[in-house]
Coordinates of C-alpha atoms in Angstrom, one line a residue:
M1 CA -14.9 -33.3 23.7
D2 CA -16.7 -30.9 21.4
T3 CA -14.7 -31.0 18.1
L4 CA -16.6 -28.1 16.6
S5 CA -14.9 -25.7 18.8
Y6 CA -11.6 -26.5 17.0
K7 CA -12.7 -25.7 13.5
T8 CA -10.6 -23.2 11.7
I9 CA -12.7 -20.4 10.2
S10 CA -11.7 -19.4 6.7
A11 CA -12.8 -16.0 5.6
N12 CA -14.4 -15.4 2.2
K13 CA -15.6 -12.3 0.3
A14 CA -19.0 -12.3 2.1
T15 CA -17.6 -12.6 5.7
V16 CA -14.7 -10.2 5.5
Q17 CA -14.9 -6.9 7.6
K18 CA -13.1 -4.2 5.6
D19 CA -12.4 -0.9 7.3
W20 CA -10.9 2.4 6.1
V21 CA -7.6 3.7 7.5
V22 CA -5.7 7.0 7.1
V23 CA -1.9 7.0 7.2
D24 CA 0.1 10.3 7.3
A25 CA 3.4 9.8 5.4
E26 CA 4.9 13.1 6.6
N27 CA 8.6 12.5 7.7
Q28 CA 8.1 8.7 7.6
V29 CA 10.8 6.5 6.1
L30 CA 9.6 5.1 2.7
G31 CA 10.3 1.4 3.1
R32 CA 9.3 1.1 6.7
L33 CA 6.0 2.9 6.1
C34 CA 5.2 0.9 2.9
S35 CA 5.8 -2.4 4.6
E36 CA 3.3 -1.5 7.3
I37 CA 0.8 -0.3 4.6
A38 CA 1.2 -3.6 2.7
K39 CA 0.5 -5.6 5.9
I40 CA -2.7 -3.7 6.4
I41 CA -3.8 -4.0 2.8
R42 CA -3.1 -7.7 2.9
G43 CA -5.0 -8.1 6.2
K44 CA -2.2 -9.8 8.1
H45 CA -3.1 -7.7 11.2
K46 CA -6.4 -9.4 11.6
P47 CA -7.1 -12.7 13.3
S48 CA -9.4 -13.8 10.4
Y49 CA -6.5 -13.5 7.9
T50 CA -6.9 -15.9 5.0
P51 CA -4.0 -16.0 2.4
H52 CA -6.2 -16.4 -0.7
V53 CA -8.8 -13.8 0.1
D54 CA -8.8 -10.0 0.0
C55 CA -9.4 -9.5 3.7
G56 CA -7.4 -6.3 4.3
D57 CA -8.5 -2.8 4.9
N58 CA -8.6 0.1 2.5
V59 CA -5.7 2.5 3.1
I60 CA -5.6 6.2 2.4
V61 CA -2.1 7.8 2.4
I62 CA -1.8 11.5 2.7
N63 CA 1.2 13.9 2.5
A64 CA 2.9 11.5 0.0
E65 CA 5.3 14.2 -1.2
K66 CA 6.7 14.6 2.3
V67 CA 8.0 11.0 2.6
R68 CA 11.6 10.5 3.6
L69 CA 14.3 8.4 2.1
T70 CA 17.5 7.6 4.1
G71 CA 21.1 7.9 2.9
K72 CA 21.7 8.9 -0.7
K73 CA 18.7 7.0 -2.1
L74 CA 16.9 10.2 -3.2
T75 CA 19.6 10.7 -5.9
D76 CA 21.2 7.2 -6.2
K77 CA 18.2 4.8 -6.4
V78 CA 16.9 4.2 -9.9
Y79 CA 13.4 3.3 -11.1
I80 CA 13.6 1.5 -14.4
R81 CA 10.6 1.2 -16.8
H82 CA 10.3 0.3 -20.5
T83 CA 8.2 2.1 -23.2
G84 CA 7.8 -1.1 -25.2
Y85 CA 9.8 0.1 -28.1
P86 CA 13.4 -1.0 -29.0
G87 CA 15.8 1.1 -26.9
G88 CA 12.9 2.4 -24.8
Q89 CA 14.4 1.8 -21.4
R90 CA 13.9 4.8 -19.2
F91 CA 15.5 5.6 -15.8
A92 CA 14.3 8.0 -13.1
T93 CA 15.5 8.8 -9.6
P94 CA 13.1 9.2 -6.6
R95 CA 13.7 13.0 -6.7
E96 CA 12.5 13.2 -10.3
V97 CA 9.5 10.9 -9.6
L98 CA 8.5 13.0 -6.5
V99 CA 8.5 16.2 -8.6
K100 CA 6.5 14.7 -11.5
N101 CA 4.2 12.3 -9.6
P102 CA 4.5 12.4 -5.7
R103 CA 2.2 9.3 -5.5
G104 CA 4.4 7.1 -7.6
V105 CA 7.1 6.5 -5.1
I106 CA 4.7 5.1 -2.4
E107 CA 2.6 3.2 -5.0
S108 CA 5.6 1.4 -6.5
A109 CA 7.0 0.5 -3.1
V110 CA 3.7 -0.9 -1.8
K111 CA 3.1 -2.7 -5.2
G112 CA 6.4 -4.5 -4.9
M113 CA 5.5 -5.7 -1.4
L114 CA 2.2 -7.3 -2.5
P115 CA 1.8 -10.8 -4.2
K116 CA 2.6 -10.9 -7.9
N117 CA -0.7 -12.4 -9.0
R118 CA -4.4 -11.7 -9.5
L119 CA -4.9 -11.2 -5.8
G120 CA -2.0 -8.8 -5.6
R121 CA -3.5 -6.7 -8.4
E122 CA -6.9 -6.7 -6.7
L123 CA -5.3 -5.8 -3.3
F124 CA -3.5 -2.8 -4.9
T125 CA -6.8 -1.2 -5.7
N126 CA -7.4 -0.8 -1.9
L127 CA -4.6 1.8 -1.8
F128 CA -5.4 5.5 -2.2
V129 CA -2.4 7.9 -2.2
Y130 CA -2.7 11.7 -2.1
A131 CA 0.1 14.2 -2.4
G132 CA -1.5 16.8 0.0
S133 CA -3.2 16.5 3.3
E134 CA -6.7 16.4 1.9
H135 CA -8.6 13.3 0.7
P136 CA -12.1 12.8 -0.7
H137 CA -12.9 9.7 1.5
A138 CA -14.4 11.5 4.5
A139 CA -17.8 9.7 4.0
Q140 CA -16.1 6.4 4.8
Q141 CA -15.1 7.7 8.3
P142 CA -11.5 6.4 8.2
K143 CA -9.6 5.8 11.4
E144 CA -6.1 7.4 11.7
I145 CA -3.2 5.1 12.3
K146 CA 0.3 6.2 13.5
F147 CA 3.4 4.0 12.9

């Protein structure tokens, strides 16, 4: 028997095929959309997936301000951050965040679904979120994906 045919191929930075993908967030539920985006960024949809390598695709998200939250999450969910000063804890609801920075809701959701290490920080740079329907990545010829 030829044992070489059973070798597992482990991807590395040089052998990875990275594509560009466009996702339209209009009328999509936030958590369901972001979990699919995180899978694509991580590369879990590819047969050559390797856990310790950035083998996912670059994802462009358009219409971020038109994302949907179910139930009363738009007013009841709370994002907590800290300024770094004593008593500097700040709270914001998704409604406030969408008005101030429409990209922030999707970015924080996807960031929470990626690994919490150096690889996760590197993977997060493969996400490009835009509030409107226009994006400056036409030269990369991204493929559109529907969820």
